Amino acid sequence: DAGVIQSPRHEVTEMGQEVTLRCKPISGHDYLFWYRQTMMRGLELLIYFNNNVPIDDSGMPEDRFSAKMPNASFSTLKIQPSEPRDSAVYFCASSATLSVGELFFGEGSRLTVL
Amino acid sequence: GQNIDQPTEMTATEGAIVQINCTYQTSGFNGLFWYQQHAGEAPTFLSYNVLDGLEEKGRFSSFLSRSKGYSYLLLKELQMKDSASYLCAVRSNDYKLSFGAGTTVTVRA
């Protein structure tokens, strides 16, 4: 199994630019989560999907952030326009409702906004 | 929502035992997880408790008391590679998983 795949692994951009992060969950998993991790705030849940439908986006910081899941094998997190305070590691994770349902994390996308 | 508390840092000697406590408050409990995260890497799953009691998995054990909103992760026979951050996470009935701030464990020779 390939695991959760995220891209890009690293992104450096300038304030005001659009950033798109991508995620391919593990095949067969019906939940997908987007988290953001910083030293100050730890691991924060931004949004999660069940069967491609957004369930809870209350963690999305503001309207500059949006997430989509057009099909079971792909999701995007978009920031437009980006700001320096968005600098963080963004993790995508997926899980299946069968058995324990633990989250499997991708390797993360490290975003730096200058 | 969830309110999850765990100590910020702990230090222990190689070969020793360390216990990381976690207390939580949640509306609708559906499981407690422990994850390990090495610096610069993604979190990886360690253990899961949904019923009261102790779950043992090799050198690692996790305990849960739902009535007290309390869990601990026990690491035995500490090795240098166990130096990492340990994250307590609570799942609610809507399948939302929220994480504590993490406990950084440093293992010294």
Short mmCIF file of C-alpha atoms in Angstrom, two decimals:
data_model
loop_
_atom_site.label_atom_id
_atom_site.label_comp_id
_atom_site.label_asym_id
_atom_site.label_seq_id
_atom_site.Cartn_x
_atom_site.Cartn_y
_atom_site.Cartn_z
CA ASP A 1 0.00 0.00 0.00
CA ALA A 2 1.41 3.40 -0.99
CA GLY A 3 0.09 5.26 2.03
CA VAL A 4 -1.25 8.79 2.00
CA ILE A 5 0.53 10.87 -0.61
CA GLN A 6 0.87 14.63 -0.31
CA SER A 7 2.36 17.21 -2.62
CA PRO A 8 4.28 19.40 -2.64
CA ARG A 9 6.54 18.40 0.26
CA HIS A 10 7.88 21.93 0.54
CA GLU A 11 6.54 25.21 -0.77
CA VAL A 12 7.97 28.67 -0.39
CA THR A 13 5.83 31.50 -1.68
CA GLU A 14 5.30 35.20 -1.26
CA MET A 15 2.49 36.83 0.61
CA GLY A 16 -0.59 37.23 -1.57
CA GLN A 17 0.09 34.24 -3.77
CA GLU A 18 -2.27 31.31 -4.13
CA VAL A 19 -1.18 28.00 -2.63
CA THR A 20 -2.67 24.62 -3.49
CA LEU A 21 -1.83 21.52 -1.47
CA ARG A 22 -2.77 18.09 -2.73
CA CYS A 23 -3.57 14.77 -1.11
CA LYS A 24 -4.23 11.24 -2.28
CA PRO A 25 -5.71 9.12 0.53
CA ILE A 26 -5.24 5.39 0.99
CA SER A 27 -7.49 3.47 -1.37
CA GLY A 28 -10.67 2.31 0.35
CA HIS A 29 -10.51 4.84 3.17
CA ASP A 30 -13.75 6.80 3.50
CA TYR A 31 -12.54 9.61 5.79
CA LEU A 32 -10.05 12.32 4.88
CA PHE A 33 -8.71 14.94 7.28
CA TRP A 34 -6.66 18.11 6.80
CA TYR A 35 -4.58 19.26 9.79
CA ARG A 36 -2.20 22.14 10.30
CA GLN A 37 0.72 21.93 12.73
CA THR A 38 2.69 24.80 14.23
CA MET A 39 4.88 25.06 17.30
CA MET A 40 2.49 27.51 18.92
CA ARG A 41 -0.84 25.78 18.24
CA GLY A 42 0.09 22.13 17.78
CA LEU A 43 -1.97 19.93 15.47
CA GLU A 44 -5.21 21.65 14.50
CA LEU A 45 -8.03 20.03 12.55
CA LEU A 46 -9.02 22.23 9.62
CA ILE A 47 -11.67 20.16 7.85
CA TYR A 48 -12.66 16.56 7.30
CA PHE A 49 -14.61 14.65 4.69
CA ASN A 50 -16.64 11.46 4.74
CA ASN A 51 -17.24 9.80 1.38
CA ASN A 52 -16.06 12.99 -0.34
CA VAL A 53 -18.56 15.19 1.54
CA PRO A 54 -17.27 17.89 3.92
CA ILE A 55 -18.53 17.10 7.42
CA ASP A 56 -16.98 19.78 9.59
CA ASP A 57 -15.04 22.82 8.38
CA SER A 58 -15.24 24.75 11.64
CA GLY A 59 -11.46 24.62 11.94
CA MET A 60 -10.84 26.46 8.68
CA PRO A 61 -9.27 29.76 9.77
CA GLU A 62 -11.11 32.08 7.43
CA ASP A 63 -12.46 32.52 3.94
CA ARG A 64 -8.97 32.50 2.48
CA PHE A 65 -8.95 28.74 3.06
CA SER A 66 -10.97 26.27 1.00
CA ALA A 67 -10.89 22.50 0.57
CA LYS A 68 -12.39 20.18 -1.97
CA MET A 69 -12.66 16.45 -2.51
CA PRO A 70 -13.93 15.88 -6.05
CA ASN A 71 -13.51 12.11 -5.83
CA ALA A 72 -12.46 9.37 -3.42
CA SER A 73 -8.81 9.51 -4.44
CA PHE A 74 -8.03 13.23 -4.41
CA SER A 75 -8.38 16.28 -2.21
CA THR A 76 -7.02 19.83 -2.31
CA LEU A 77 -6.52 22.54 0.27
CA LYS A 78 -6.24 26.01 -1.19
CA ILE A 79 -5.10 29.25 0.43
CA GLN A 80 -5.82 32.45 -1.47
CA PRO A 81 -4.32 34.92 -0.77
CA SER A 82 -1.61 33.44 1.46
CA GLU A 83 -0.20 35.31 4.47
CA PRO A 84 2.97 34.78 6.55
CA ARG A 85 0.90 33.49 9.47
CA ASP A 86 -0.19 30.57 7.27
CA SER A 87 3.33 29.17 7.45
CA ALA A 88 3.02 25.68 8.93
CA VAL A 89 3.15 21.99 8.11
CA TYR A 90 -0.10 20.83 6.58
CA PHE A 91 -0.93 17.16 7.04
CA CYS A 92 -3.49 15.11 5.21
CA ALA A 93 -4.69 11.88 6.86
CA SER A 94 -7.18 9.19 5.96
CA SER A 95 -9.00 6.46 7.85
CA ALA A 96 -11.56 3.73 7.39
CA THR A 97 -14.61 3.26 9.59
CA LEU A 98 -13.99 -0.45 9.84
CA SER A 99 -12.13 -1.72 12.92
CA VAL A 100 -10.19 0.85 14.94
CA GLY A 101 -10.28 3.58 12.35
CA GLU A 102 -6.88 5.03 13.17
CA LEU A 103 -5.59 7.89 11.05
CA PHE A 104 -2.80 7.34 8.58
CA PHE A 105 -0.90 10.54 7.93
CA GLY A 106 0.89 11.72 4.83
CA GLU A 107 4.38 13.12 5.18
CA GLY A 108 3.08 16.66 5.22
CA SER A 109 3.51 19.80 3.14
CA ARG A 110 5.77 22.40 4.73
CA LEU A 111 4.56 25.85 3.69
CA THR A 112 6.57 29.01 4.13
CA VAL A 113 4.94 32.31 3.20
CA LEU A 114 7.40 35.20 3.01
CA GLY B 1 -15.66 20.20 21.49
CA GLN B 2 -12.66 18.64 23.19
CA ASN B 3 -10.28 19.98 25.81
CA ILE B 4 -7.18 17.78 25.99
CA ASP B 5 -4.35 18.30 28.48
CA GLN B 6 -0.97 16.58 28.68
CA PRO B 7 2.41 17.61 30.06
CA THR B 8 4.69 19.57 27.78
CA GLU B 9 7.94 17.74 28.43
CA MET B 10 9.32 14.67 30.20
CA THR B 11 12.86 13.35 30.53
CA ALA B 12 13.90 9.82 31.42
CA THR B 13 16.92 7.55 31.33
CA GLU B 14 17.48 4.75 28.86
CA GLY B 15 15.99 1.51 30.20
CA ALA B 16 13.59 3.30 32.54
CA ILE B 17 9.80 3.65 32.46
CA VAL B 18 7.87 6.83 31.68
CA GLN B 19 4.15 7.48 32.07
CA ILE B 20 2.48 10.25 30.07
CA ASN B 21 -0.86 11.37 31.42
CA CYS B 22 -3.72 12.81 29.40
CA THR B 23 -6.96 14.30 30.65
CA TYR B 24 -9.81 15.26 28.39
CA GLN B 25 -13.28 16.72 28.28
CA THR B 26 -15.47 15.87 25.35
CA SER B 27 -19.07 15.91 24.21
CA GLY B 28 -19.58 12.38 22.89
CA PHE B 29 -16.63 10.02 23.36
CA ASN B 30 -15.75 7.49 20.69
CA GLY B 31 -12.20 6.43 21.43
CA LEU B 32 -8.82 7.67 22.62
CA PHE B 33 -5.66 7.37 20.55
CA TRP B 34 -1.95 7.82 21.18
CA TYR B 35 0.37 8.83 18.37
CA GLN B 36 4.15 9.13 18.21
CA GLN B 37 5.79 11.90 16.21
CA HIS B 38 9.52 12.15 15.63
CA ALA B 39 10.91 15.56 14.79
CA GLY B 40 10.26 16.47 11.17
CA GLU B 41 8.05 13.45 10.55
CA ALA B 42 4.35 12.65 10.47
CA PRO B 43 2.49 11.24 13.48
CA THR B 44 2.21 7.45 13.57
CA PHE B 45 -0.43 5.43 15.39
CA LEU B 46 0.58 3.75 18.65
CA SER B 47 -2.54 2.67 20.52
CA TYR B 48 -6.30 2.86 20.83
CA ASN B 49 -8.66 2.58 23.80
CA VAL B 50 -12.43 2.75 23.68
CA LEU B 51 -13.28 0.70 26.80
CA ASP B 52 -11.90 1.18 30.30
CA GLY B 53 -8.72 -0.69 31.09
CA LEU B 54 -5.24 -1.39 29.92
CA GLU B 55 -4.17 -2.22 26.37
CA GLU B 56 -0.67 -3.65 26.07
CA LYS B 57 1.38 -3.69 22.90
CA GLY B 58 4.98 -4.72 23.44
CA ARG B 59 6.88 -2.05 25.37
CA PHE B 60 3.96 0.37 25.12
CA SER B 61 0.72 0.22 27.12
CA SER B 62 -2.23 2.59 27.23
CA PHE B 63 -4.88 2.93 29.91
CA LEU B 64 -8.30 4.55 29.82
CA SER B 65 -10.84 5.61 32.44
CA ARG B 66 -13.87 7.10 30.70
CA SER B 67 -15.57 8.18 33.94
CA LYS B 68 -12.50 10.20 34.92
CA GLY B 69 -11.71 11.47 31.43
CA TYR B 70 -8.20 10.12 31.88
CA SER B 71 -5.67 8.11 29.95
CA TYR B 72 -1.99 7.35 30.20
CA LEU B 73 0.65 5.97 27.88
CA LEU B 74 3.30 3.83 29.53
CA LEU B 75 6.64 3.39 27.83
CA LYS B 76 8.81 0.64 29.28
CA GLU B 77 12.49 -0.23 28.73
CA LEU B 78 13.08 3.13 27.16
CA GLN B 79 15.37 3.30 24.16
CA MET B 80 17.04 6.32 22.61
CA LYS B 81 14.77 5.97 19.56
CA ASP B 82 11.76 6.59 21.82
CA SER B 83 12.75 10.27 22.04
CA ALA B 84 9.79 11.90 20.30
CA SER B 85 6.57 13.80 20.85
CA TYR B 86 3.60 11.73 22.06
CA LEU B 87 0.17 13.00 21.13
CA CYS B 88 -3.05 12.15 22.93
CA ALA B 89 -6.10 12.36 20.66
CA VAL B 90 -9.82 12.00 21.36
CA ARG B 91 -12.43 10.95 18.82
CA SER B 92 -15.98 12.15 19.20
CA ASN B 93 -19.15 10.50 17.96
CA ASP B 94 -19.04 12.45 14.70
CA TYR B 95 -15.68 10.78 13.99
CA LYS B 96 -13.78 14.01 14.53
CA LEU B 97 -10.28 13.42 15.98
CA SER B 98 -8.79 16.22 18.08
CA PHE B 99 -5.20 16.22 19.34
CA GLY B 100 -3.55 17.46 22.50
CA ALA B 101 -0.49 19.67 22.26
CA GLY B 102 1.84 16.70 22.69
CA THR B 103 4.43 15.64 25.26
CA THR B 104 8.07 15.77 24.22
CA VAL B 105 9.95 12.83 25.74
CA THR B 106 13.72 12.99 25.88
CA VAL B 107 15.58 9.77 26.61
CA ARG B 108 19.08 10.21 28.04
CA ALA B 109 21.85 7.65 28.06
#
